[in-house]
Short mmCIF file of C-alpha atoms in Angstrom, two decimals:
data_model
loop_
_atom_site.label_atom_id
_atom_site.label_comp_id
_atom_site.label_asym_id
_atom_site.label_seq_id
_atom_site.Cartn_x
_atom_site.Cartn_y
_atom_site.Cartn_z
CA MET A 275 19.80 -10.51 -37.44
CA ASP A 276 20.31 -7.44 -34.36
CA PRO A 277 19.67 -8.89 -31.07
CA GLN A 278 17.31 -5.63 -30.43
CA ARG A 279 14.63 -7.09 -33.78
CA GLN A 280 14.26 -10.34 -31.60
CA LYS A 281 12.84 -9.07 -29.05
CA LEU A 282 9.10 -8.74 -28.28
CA TRP A 283 8.31 -4.44 -27.17
CA LEU A 284 4.10 -4.98 -25.35
CA SER A 285 3.71 -1.04 -25.32
CA ILE A 286 0.56 -0.04 -23.03
CA TYR A 287 -1.55 3.25 -24.29
CA LEU A 288 -3.70 4.85 -22.55
CA PRO A 289 -6.00 7.40 -24.00
CA GLN A 290 -7.86 9.04 -21.18
CA LEU A 291 -5.49 8.76 -18.35
CA PRO A 292 -5.94 12.16 -17.55
CA LEU A 293 -9.22 11.98 -17.26
CA GLU A 294 -9.46 8.55 -15.44
CA ILE A 295 -7.50 10.22 -12.58
CA PHE A 296 -10.06 11.78 -11.69
CA LEU A 297 -12.76 9.13 -12.13
CA GLN A 298 -13.92 5.60 -11.53
CA LYS A 299 -15.13 3.83 -13.30
CA GLU A 300 -17.50 2.72 -9.91
CA THR A 301 -21.11 4.50 -11.31
CA SER A 302 -22.68 3.58 -7.58
CA PHE A 303 -20.72 5.81 -5.92
CA ASP A 304 -19.47 8.38 -8.23
CA PRO A 305 -22.68 9.82 -9.65
CA ALA A 306 -20.08 12.27 -11.51
CA LEU A 307 -19.65 10.02 -14.65
CA ASN A 308 -23.06 10.09 -16.52
CA ARG A 309 -22.23 14.47 -16.34
CA PRO A 310 -20.06 15.99 -19.38
CA ILE A 311 -16.48 16.58 -17.79
CA ALA A 312 -13.69 17.69 -19.55
CA VAL A 313 -9.73 18.10 -18.81
CA THR A 314 -8.01 21.43 -19.86
CA GLN A 315 -4.42 22.26 -20.56
CA ASN A 316 -3.65 25.87 -21.44
CA GLN A 317 -7.34 26.55 -21.72
CA ARG A 318 -7.87 24.01 -24.54
CA ILE A 319 -9.48 20.67 -24.03
CA THR A 320 -7.69 17.88 -23.60
CA THR A 321 -10.02 14.80 -22.61
CA LEU A 322 -13.15 14.23 -22.40
CA SER A 323 -14.94 11.87 -21.44
CA GLN A 324 -17.51 10.45 -22.62
CA ALA A 325 -21.19 12.17 -21.57
CA ALA A 326 -18.76 14.99 -22.87
CA ALA A 327 -17.84 13.73 -26.33
CA ILE A 328 -21.45 12.91 -26.80
CA THR A 329 -22.90 16.91 -27.01
CA GLY A 330 -20.38 17.36 -30.02
CA LEU A 331 -17.48 19.01 -28.11
CA LYS A 332 -13.78 18.16 -29.38
CA ILE A 333 -10.61 18.06 -28.43
CA GLY A 334 -8.67 21.53 -28.82
CA THR A 335 -11.39 23.71 -28.23
CA PHE A 336 -11.14 26.53 -26.10
CA SER A 337 -13.21 25.72 -22.56
CA SER A 338 -14.47 29.72 -22.42
CA GLN A 339 -16.02 28.28 -26.00
CA ALA A 340 -16.54 25.06 -24.88
CA TYR A 341 -19.15 26.36 -21.99
CA ALA A 342 -20.87 28.05 -23.91
CA LEU A 343 -21.54 25.03 -25.64
CA CYS A 344 -22.80 22.61 -22.76
CA ASP A 345 -23.38 24.81 -19.67
CA ASN A 346 -23.23 21.69 -17.70
CA LEU A 347 -19.83 21.12 -18.83
CA THR A 348 -17.29 20.16 -15.39
CA CYS A 349 -14.16 21.25 -16.68
CA ILE A 350 -10.48 19.86 -14.21
CA ASP A 351 -7.35 21.69 -15.02
CA ARG A 352 -5.08 18.47 -15.95
CA ASP A 353 -2.37 16.77 -13.14
CA ILE A 354 0.73 15.79 -14.52
CA GLN A 355 2.33 14.73 -11.41
CA ARG A 356 -1.22 12.42 -10.86
CA GLU A 357 -1.07 10.91 -13.71
CA GLN A 358 3.43 10.22 -13.22
CA HIS A 359 2.39 8.56 -9.96
CA ALA A 360 -0.20 6.91 -11.78
CA LEU A 361 1.89 5.51 -14.51
CA ASN A 362 4.69 4.51 -11.93
CA HIS A 363 1.96 2.29 -10.21
CA ILE A 364 0.71 0.61 -12.80
CA ALA A 365 4.24 0.04 -13.71
CA GLN A 366 3.93 -2.37 -10.33
CA TRP A 367 1.71 -4.09 -10.85
CA LEU A 368 2.67 -5.20 -13.79
CA TYR A 369 5.04 -6.02 -12.54
CA GLN A 370 3.36 -9.67 -12.46
CA PHE A 371 3.92 -9.38 -15.71
CA THR A 372 7.37 -9.32 -16.54
CA PRO A 373 9.98 -7.56 -14.96
CA ASN A 374 11.18 -4.76 -17.77
CA ILE A 375 8.87 -2.36 -18.13
CA GLY A 376 9.79 1.47 -18.41
CA LEU A 377 8.09 5.03 -18.61
CA HIS A 378 8.22 5.39 -22.31
CA GLY A 379 6.26 8.80 -22.65
CA GLY A 380 3.54 10.88 -20.74
CA GLN A 381 0.33 8.04 -21.43
CA HIS A 382 3.02 5.59 -22.49
CA LEU A 383 4.37 1.96 -20.79
CA ILE A 384 7.08 0.01 -22.44
CA LEU A 385 7.03 -3.62 -21.26
CA GLU A 386 9.78 -6.40 -22.91
CA VAL A 387 7.25 -9.83 -23.05
CA SER A 388 9.53 -12.16 -25.21
CA THR A 389 10.72 -13.78 -21.63
CA SER A 390 7.23 -13.67 -20.15
CA LEU A 391 5.26 -16.11 -23.21
CA ALA A 392 5.72 -19.65 -22.35
CA LEU A 393 4.92 -18.53 -18.32
CA PHE A 394 1.37 -16.88 -19.58
CA SER A 395 0.83 -19.49 -22.63
CA GLY A 396 2.34 -17.58 -25.65
CA PHE A 397 1.42 -13.92 -26.46
CA LYS A 398 -2.02 -13.36 -26.60
CA ASN A 399 -3.08 -15.40 -24.00
CA LEU A 400 -0.07 -12.20 -22.34
CA LYS A 401 -1.97 -9.97 -23.91
CA THR A 402 -5.28 -10.73 -22.86
CA ARG A 403 -4.43 -10.97 -18.97
CA ILE A 404 -2.64 -7.57 -19.46
CA HIS A 405 -5.52 -6.09 -20.51
CA ASP A 406 -7.89 -6.78 -18.52
CA ARG A 407 -5.88 -6.34 -15.04
CA LEU A 408 -6.13 -2.32 -16.33
CA ASN A 409 -9.52 -2.33 -16.75
CA ALA A 410 -9.81 -4.24 -12.96
CA LEU A 411 -7.38 -1.03 -12.12
CA GLY A 412 -9.66 1.48 -13.80
CA TYR A 413 -7.83 2.12 -16.70
CA THR A 414 -8.84 2.72 -20.13
CA ALA A 415 -5.79 0.86 -22.49
CA VAL A 416 -4.92 -0.13 -25.84
CA LEU A 417 -1.78 -2.50 -26.74
CA GLY A 418 0.42 -2.24 -29.54
CA ALA A 419 2.73 -5.27 -30.05
CA SER A 420 6.19 -4.93 -32.58
CA GLN A 421 9.81 -6.19 -32.83
CA THR A 422 10.55 -2.51 -32.00
CA PRO A 423 9.81 -0.37 -28.95
CA MET A 424 9.46 2.81 -31.64
CA ALA A 425 7.34 0.57 -33.21
CA ALA A 426 5.10 -0.71 -30.46
CA LYS A 427 3.86 2.44 -29.52
CA ILE A 428 3.27 3.84 -32.93
CA SER A 429 0.30 0.35 -33.15
CA ALA A 430 -0.74 1.06 -29.43
CA ALA A 431 -0.69 4.99 -29.74
CA PHE A 432 -3.00 4.25 -33.89
CA ASN A 433 -4.29 1.35 -32.49
CA LEU A 434 -2.69 -1.04 -36.09
CA PRO A 435 -3.70 -4.73 -35.71
CA ASP A 436 -0.88 -6.57 -34.53
CA ASN A 437 1.66 -8.28 -36.78
CA HIS A 438 5.07 -8.68 -34.37
CA GLN A 439 6.04 -11.29 -35.75
CA SER A 440 7.01 -9.39 -39.07
CA PRO A 441 10.08 -6.64 -39.14
CA PRO A 442 8.40 -2.77 -38.75
CA ILE A 443 9.44 -2.83 -42.28
CA VAL A 444 7.13 -4.73 -43.23
CA THR A 445 4.21 -3.49 -41.00
CA LEU A 446 4.62 0.12 -41.37
CA GLY A 447 6.65 -0.03 -44.41
CA ASP A 448 2.91 1.27 -46.26
CA ARG A 449 1.17 3.40 -43.04
CA GLU A 450 0.85 7.52 -43.58
CA LEU A 451 3.79 8.79 -41.73
CA ASP A 452 1.16 11.14 -40.07
CA GLU A 453 0.95 7.42 -38.36
CA LEU A 454 4.56 7.15 -37.33
CA MET A 455 4.56 10.66 -35.48
CA PHE A 456 7.60 12.16 -37.27
CA PRO A 457 7.83 16.53 -36.91
CA GLN A 458 4.41 17.61 -38.18
CA GLU A 459 6.66 20.12 -40.24
CA ALA A 460 8.98 17.06 -41.79
CA ILE A 461 5.18 15.55 -42.88
CA LEU A 462 4.55 18.62 -44.33
CA LYS A 463 7.66 19.93 -46.20
CA LEU A 464 7.80 16.02 -47.60
CA ALA A 465 4.10 16.10 -49.10
CA SER A 466 4.34 18.71 -50.90
CA MET A 467 6.93 16.45 -52.80
CA GLY A 468 4.90 13.66 -52.75
CA ILE A 469 6.00 11.56 -50.05
CA THR A 470 3.36 10.50 -47.95
CA THR A 471 3.89 6.94 -46.71
CA LEU A 472 7.30 5.01 -45.19
CA ASN A 473 8.05 3.08 -47.91
CA GLN A 474 8.02 6.22 -50.36
CA LEU A 475 10.38 8.17 -48.06
CA LEU A 476 12.88 5.01 -47.78
CA LYS A 477 13.33 5.11 -51.77
CA LEU A 478 15.11 8.57 -50.74
CA PRO A 479 18.60 8.81 -50.68
CA ARG A 480 19.69 8.51 -46.50
CA ALA A 481 22.60 11.30 -47.40
CA GLY A 482 20.06 14.56 -48.28
CA ILE A 483 17.20 13.37 -45.95
CA SER A 484 19.95 13.70 -42.97
CA LYS A 485 20.57 16.82 -44.79
CA ARG A 486 17.28 18.21 -45.39
CA PHE A 487 15.62 17.58 -42.02
CA GLY A 488 18.20 16.91 -40.26
CA GLN A 489 20.19 14.28 -38.03
CA SER A 490 16.97 13.57 -35.24
CA PHE A 491 15.05 12.76 -38.04
CA VAL A 492 16.73 10.13 -39.72
CA LYS A 493 17.75 8.52 -36.05
CA HIS A 494 14.17 8.66 -35.53
CA ILE A 495 13.69 5.79 -38.89
CA ASP A 496 16.38 4.21 -37.43
CA LEU A 497 14.78 3.39 -33.75
CA LEU A 498 11.47 2.86 -35.06
CA LEU A 499 13.00 0.24 -38.07
CA GLY A 500 15.42 -1.16 -35.33
CA ASP A 501 18.78 0.14 -37.16
CA GLN A 502 19.99 1.38 -34.31
CA PRO A 503 19.76 0.60 -30.95
CA ASP A 504 17.15 1.71 -28.40
CA PRO A 505 17.55 1.41 -25.12
CA GLN A 506 14.74 1.49 -22.01
CA THR A 507 15.39 1.84 -18.94
CA PHE A 508 13.49 0.04 -16.84
CA ILE A 509 11.81 0.49 -13.31
CA THR A 510 12.99 -1.36 -10.26
CA ALA A 511 10.45 -3.41 -8.18
CA ALA A 512 10.00 -1.50 -4.88
CA LEU A 513 7.47 -3.05 -2.51
CA ASN A 514 5.40 0.01 -1.64
CA PHE A 515 1.65 -0.04 -2.05
CA ASP A 516 -0.26 3.89 -2.68
CA GLU A 517 -3.26 3.94 -4.16
CA ARG A 518 -6.15 7.23 -4.39
CA LEU A 519 -9.58 7.84 -5.39
CA PHE A 520 -10.72 11.20 -6.33
CA PHE A 521 -14.05 13.00 -5.61
CA LEU A 522 -15.10 15.32 -8.30
CA ASP A 523 -18.40 16.03 -5.33
CA PRO A 524 -17.32 16.81 -2.62
CA ILE A 525 -18.59 13.35 0.29
CA GLU A 526 -19.73 14.93 3.55
CA ASN A 527 -21.20 11.76 4.92
CA LEU A 528 -17.62 9.92 5.61
CA GLN A 529 -20.01 6.32 6.00
CA SER A 530 -19.83 7.40 2.74
CA LEU A 531 -16.82 6.20 1.92
CA ILE A 532 -17.14 3.04 2.99
CA PHE A 533 -17.62 1.97 -0.90
CA PRO A 534 -14.47 3.03 -1.98
CA LEU A 535 -12.53 2.23 0.58
CA LYS A 536 -13.24 -1.92 0.19
CA ARG A 537 -12.15 -1.08 -3.20
CA LEU A 538 -8.87 0.71 -1.87
CA LEU A 539 -9.00 -2.75 0.19
CA LYS A 540 -9.64 -5.18 -2.13
CA ASN A 541 -6.68 -4.22 -4.09
CA LEU A 542 -4.34 -3.70 -1.19
CA SER A 543 -4.71 -7.55 -0.46
CA SER A 544 -4.71 -7.89 -4.17
CA PHE A 545 -1.53 -6.74 -3.69
CA LEU A 546 -0.38 -8.22 -0.93
CA THR A 547 -1.21 -11.96 -2.52
CA THR A 548 0.58 -11.11 -5.59
CA HIS A 549 3.49 -10.29 -3.55
CA GLN A 550 2.82 -12.83 -0.95
CA GLN A 551 3.28 -10.41 1.82
CA TYR A 552 1.89 -9.28 4.38
CA LEU A 553 1.62 -5.92 6.33
CA GLN A 554 0.85 -5.07 10.07
CA HIS A 555 -0.03 -1.26 9.50
CA PHE A 556 -1.61 0.47 6.42
CA THR A 557 -2.69 4.56 6.47
CA VAL A 558 -5.53 5.96 5.51
CA LYS A 559 -5.69 9.89 4.49
CA LEU A 560 -8.73 11.89 3.80
CA CYS A 561 -8.00 14.77 1.68
CA TYR A 562 -9.47 18.24 0.56
CA ARG A 563 -8.70 20.61 -1.79
CA GLY A 564 -4.76 18.86 -2.17
CA LYS A 565 -4.36 19.30 1.21
CA SER A 566 -5.22 16.21 4.43
CA GLN A 567 -7.80 16.41 6.95
CA ALA A 568 -7.85 13.71 8.53
CA THR A 569 -5.40 10.72 8.71
CA LEU A 570 -6.54 7.25 9.84
CA SER A 571 -3.43 5.11 10.71
CA ILE A 572 -4.35 1.76 11.59
CA HIS A 573 -2.78 -1.48 13.05
CA LEU A 574 -2.40 -5.18 13.59
CA ALA A 575 -1.07 -7.17 16.34
CA ALA A 576 -0.07 -9.56 13.43
CA PRO A 577 1.13 -9.49 10.16
CA ASP A 578 -2.17 -10.87 7.96
CA ASN A 579 -3.18 -10.38 4.50
CA ASP A 580 -7.44 -10.32 6.01
CA LEU A 581 -9.40 -7.89 3.35
CA SER A 582 -12.39 -8.42 6.09
CA LEU A 583 -9.71 -7.37 9.08
CA PHE A 584 -8.66 -4.29 7.25
CA LEU A 585 -12.55 -3.26 6.43
CA MET A 586 -13.23 -3.78 10.02
CA LEU A 587 -10.26 -1.57 11.49
CA THR A 588 -11.38 1.21 9.03
CA ASP A 589 -14.07 1.63 8.79
CA ILE A 590 -14.26 1.50 13.31
CA LYS A 591 -11.44 4.25 12.70
CA LEU A 592 -13.53 6.06 10.15
CA THR A 593 -16.45 6.38 12.92
CA GLN A 594 -14.15 8.20 15.58
CA VAL A 595 -13.11 11.19 12.62
CA LYS A 596 -14.23 14.31 13.83
CA ALA A 597 -12.29 17.31 12.39
CA ALA A 598 -12.71 16.12 8.23
CA SER A 599 -16.23 17.79 7.11
CA GLU A 600 -15.69 17.50 2.98
CA ILE A 601 -13.31 14.80 1.54
CA ASP A 602 -12.76 14.76 -2.48
CA GLU A 603 -9.77 12.24 -2.39
CA ILE A 604 -8.72 9.45 -0.39
CA ILE A 605 -4.82 7.63 -0.41
CA LEU A 606 -3.98 4.19 0.76
CA SER A 607 -0.46 3.68 1.46
CA ALA A 608 1.44 1.14 3.22
CA THR A 609 5.05 0.21 2.42
CA GLN A 610 5.80 -2.06 5.61
CA PHE A 611 5.24 -5.82 4.81
CA LYS A 612 6.54 -9.00 5.75
CA PRO A 613 6.76 -12.41 4.08
CA ALA A 614 3.29 -14.42 3.90
CA THR A 615 5.28 -16.98 5.67
CA PRO A 616 2.61 -19.91 7.44
CA GLN A 617 5.27 -20.39 10.82
CA ALA A 618 5.30 -16.64 10.51
CA LYS A 619 6.52 -15.22 14.44
CA THR A 620 3.66 -13.04 16.23
CA LEU A 621 3.66 -10.80 18.74
CA PHE A 622 3.02 -14.33 21.83
CA GLU A 623 5.59 -16.20 20.29
CA SER A 624 8.45 -14.62 22.18
CA MET A 625 9.16 -17.08 24.45
CA PRO A 626 8.75 -20.68 23.58
CA PRO A 627 5.97 -22.24 25.20
CA SER A 628 6.43 -24.55 28.55
CA TYR A 629 4.39 -27.51 27.59
CA SER A 630 3.96 -30.28 30.10
CA ALA A 631 3.83 -33.99 28.99
CA GLU A 632 0.01 -33.82 28.63
CA SER A 633 -0.27 -30.63 26.73
CA LEU A 634 2.28 -32.05 24.18
CA GLN A 635 0.73 -34.89 23.27
CA ASP A 636 -2.80 -32.58 22.94
CA HIS A 637 -0.27 -29.71 21.05
CA ARG A 638 0.14 -32.85 18.62
CA LEU A 639 -3.03 -34.29 18.90
CA HIS A 640 -4.94 -30.91 18.39
CA PRO A 641 -2.29 -28.32 16.97
CA HIS A 642 -5.47 -26.54 14.91
CA ARG A 643 -6.70 -24.79 19.25
CA ASP A 644 -3.31 -23.17 19.47
CA SER A 645 -3.59 -21.26 15.71
CA THR A 646 -7.07 -21.21 16.97
CA GLN A 647 -6.81 -19.16 20.04
CA THR A 648 -4.11 -16.62 18.85
CA LYS A 649 -6.32 -16.03 15.43
CA ARG A 650 -9.20 -15.06 18.27
CA THR A 651 -6.03 -12.85 20.31
CA HIS A 652 -5.30 -11.33 17.38
CA ASP A 653 -8.93 -10.14 16.70
CA LEU A 654 -9.20 -8.89 20.31
CA LEU A 655 -5.75 -6.72 19.95
CA ASN A 656 -7.15 -5.96 16.78
CA LEU A 657 -10.38 -4.09 18.07
CA LEU A 658 -8.88 -2.91 21.34
CA GLN A 659 -5.71 -0.79 19.99
CA THR A 660 -8.39 0.38 17.15
CA ARG A 661 -11.46 0.87 19.19
CA LEU A 662 -9.57 2.89 22.38
CA PRO A 663 -7.07 6.46 22.43
CA ALA A 664 -3.26 5.91 21.47
CA LYS A 665 -1.34 4.51 24.46
CA THR A 666 -4.18 3.20 26.38
CA CYS A 667 -3.80 -0.51 24.84
CA PHE A 668 0.22 -1.90 24.56
CA GLY A 669 2.19 -5.04 25.67
CA LEU A 670 4.59 -5.62 28.36
CA SER A 671 8.59 -6.40 28.01
CA LEU A 672 10.90 -8.41 30.27
CA ASN A 673 13.38 -6.48 31.98
CA ASN A 674 16.64 -7.92 33.71
CA GLU A 675 16.42 -6.84 36.69
CA HIS A 676 15.14 -7.45 39.83
CA ARG A 677 12.57 -4.84 41.52
CA PRO A 678 9.11 -5.47 40.46
CA GLU A 679 8.60 -2.00 39.24
CA LYS A 680 11.40 -2.19 36.63
CA HIS A 681 10.45 -5.96 36.20
CA ALA A 682 8.36 -4.99 32.92
CA SER A 683 8.52 -2.04 30.72
CA SER A 684 5.46 -0.75 28.55
CA VAL A 685 5.78 -1.89 24.60
CA ASP A 686 4.18 -0.63 21.43
CA LEU A 687 1.43 -3.87 20.12
CA THR A 688 3.78 -3.35 17.17
CA GLU A 689 6.93 -3.42 17.15
CA VAL A 690 9.00 -6.63 17.35
CA PRO A 691 9.45 -8.37 21.03
CA LYS A 692 12.67 -8.12 22.43
CA PRO A 693 13.97 -11.99 23.33
CA PRO A 694 13.27 -12.27 27.32
CA PRO A 695 16.73 -11.77 29.36
CA ALA A 696 18.60 -15.21 29.56
CA THR A 697 18.96 -14.83 33.27
CA LEU A 698 14.78 -15.75 33.53
CA THR A 699 14.10 -19.17 35.09
CA PRO A 700 11.00 -20.31 34.74
CA ASP A 701 10.45 -20.58 38.80
CA TRP A 702 10.71 -17.46 39.38
CA PRO A 703 8.65 -16.00 42.42
CA THR A 704 4.87 -15.22 41.74
CA ARG A 705 4.51 -11.81 41.46
CA PRO A 706 0.83 -10.61 40.77
CA LEU A 707 -0.44 -8.78 37.26
CA PHE A 708 -1.60 -5.61 38.50
CA LEU A 709 1.04 -3.12 40.57
CA PHE A 710 0.54 0.63 41.29
CA HIS A 711 3.23 2.77 39.71
CA HIS A 712 3.71 4.11 42.85
CA PRO A 713 3.28 2.49 45.90
CA GLN A 714 0.44 2.89 48.20
CA ARG A 715 1.33 3.34 51.63
CA LEU A 716 -0.85 2.21 54.01
CA ASN A 717 -1.79 3.42 57.85
CA LYS A 718 0.69 3.24 59.78
CA THR A 719 -1.56 1.83 62.41
CA ILE A 720 -2.03 -1.44 60.39
CA ASP A 721 -0.17 -3.88 60.40
CA PRO A 722 -1.24 -6.19 58.47
CA LEU A 723 0.80 -9.53 60.20
CA GLN A 724 -0.89 -8.90 62.91
CA HIS A 725 -4.56 -7.40 61.98
CA PRO A 726 -7.82 -9.84 61.35
CA ASP A 727 -8.73 -8.72 58.79
CA PHE A 728 -5.58 -10.14 56.73
CA GLU A 729 -4.48 -13.53 56.08
CA LYS A 730 -0.62 -13.99 55.91
CA LEU A 731 -0.59 -16.49 52.53
CA ARG A 732 2.71 -16.19 52.12
CA GLY A 733 6.38 -14.90 52.88
CA PRO A 734 8.68 -12.85 53.75
CA GLU A 735 11.02 -12.66 50.52
CA ARG A 736 13.28 -10.27 50.90
CA ILE A 737 14.18 -8.68 47.56
CA ASN A 738 17.23 -6.87 47.72
CA ALA A 739 18.24 -2.37 47.82
CA SER A 740 19.16 -0.83 44.75
CA TRP A 741 22.46 1.12 45.74
CA TRP A 742 23.12 2.63 43.10
CA ASP A 743 20.63 5.10 42.10
CA GLY A 744 18.89 6.17 45.47
CA ASP A 745 17.31 2.94 46.12
CA GLY A 746 18.66 2.02 50.00
CA GLN A 747 16.07 0.14 51.10
CA ASN A 748 15.44 -3.69 51.31
CA ARG A 749 12.36 -4.48 51.18
CA ASP A 750 10.19 -7.46 53.13
CA TYR A 751 7.25 -8.82 50.41
CA TYR A 752 4.64 -10.91 51.47
CA ILE A 753 0.84 -12.16 49.76
CA CYS A 754 -1.73 -11.88 52.07
CA ARG A 755 -5.70 -12.10 51.73
CA TYR A 756 -7.86 -9.34 52.97
CA LYS A 757 -11.19 -9.66 54.16
CA GLN A 758 -11.42 -12.90 52.66
CA ARG A 759 -11.70 -11.78 49.30
CA ALA A 760 -9.04 -9.77 47.72
CA ILE A 761 -5.23 -10.82 47.61
CA TYR A 762 -2.45 -8.13 47.75
CA TRP A 763 0.82 -8.38 47.29
CA LEU A 764 3.08 -5.98 50.39
CA PHE A 765 6.15 -4.84 51.70
CA TYR A 766 7.82 -4.32 54.82
CA ARG A 767 10.44 -1.93 54.72
CA PRO A 768 12.63 -1.96 58.82
CA LEU A 769 13.92 0.87 58.46
CA THR A 770 11.04 3.46 57.62
CA HIS A 771 8.77 1.04 59.47
CA ARG A 772 6.11 0.94 57.30
CA TRP A 773 3.98 -1.38 55.21
CA TYR A 774 3.05 -1.39 51.35
CA LEU A 775 0.65 -1.37 49.34
CA HIS A 776 2.39 -2.78 46.09
CA GLY A 777 -0.32 -5.10 43.58
CA LEU A 778 -3.14 -6.93 43.58
CA PHE A 779 -3.43 -10.60 42.61
CA SER A 780 -7.27 -10.12 42.41
#
């Protein structure tokens, strides 16, 4: 037997795809579902909503005639590009069931599932899970199975009963030719000869069929029955998330987007769980008539998969949007991911902690304290960098530089932290957390070592000059308390005989 016949092909037909890419099943936030809607192409109706079909409208009706039959009809131009995006998106979701997935025409997907049956406890259970997954994504699907891709596509398109254990010649032999996707012109010619079923067609001489209807007609028969190889082009797994929601009625109150955003974020979290990934950044685009009105860029302090966190940060960003007035589409996308490992390195693990014996013992007895503290720190950072303007919340990275003002540099909190310089030692001198960008020169009459308001606590500490970039003066640093309150970090330049305030301890 031909190996092609030993495979099991499952075709997915999405009859309402041209309409469902514009509508969502959650009527609670999309009231447009309850009114008649039609998708048109070249001024003819191609797809109808249930409410439109009830009015008596038919596929193929001119849109001008349709308005006369249904005065409150809403017509949408078919968007082939959006349909292809949806098909690719669905195919990526189905990758959890089989790696052998291909696009099989405008509204069809083809899956080779023979190697997945054992994993999902048989074909019936696999088919049910795929159907439920598609329904959860908001799509109406008809599934059909057979031993060839062509026969599976026909089974789905015409909703034929499953009989995939028998070859197509058995399951489709008595079917009418107009159910087998033959060219309409050939069907009419055969009907005039009294040939209306596949079995009747196969009784005709092959040479005569080829001469009368062409080689492509014969190839269609061979592909249908599996007498000729029908190789499929399968997609490759692309680890990216791009999902969209469209609204027929533009939304003016941005807070009304929370519910549909929750659905998108829920799908994102499910995507991360399925692929065992975390993310640290995602974007939400608010669009109107195909043009972006605002982009929400959400950064996390550490890679995570937390739906409630995603929703909270998105809500905060949404309240900051001022320019967008009307929104008819939201796009949620994420492209960069990290494996979801329980011991993943985070922002504050760039330097190994120097535990004392007591702290090491406490860490062994209560390991959850560290993770809880890290989680709290990340939550605080998430809130800060989401609420504050860009570039006002940043981290610090240590540099291999002895001068205080160049000892550290600001870094984006979302960047992978660089390892600390190898020359760092645990007994480095005391440094304040707050440094002035430019040292503040004191009044020339003030000498902190002689002034009664200053109390020297430590010093001097000599920091040598850097002749290579023009800083040719050495500095003598002191730690002094001012008026029994603030603790200053001061330095004295012998060449100029002047004092400078460089930092604050408290």
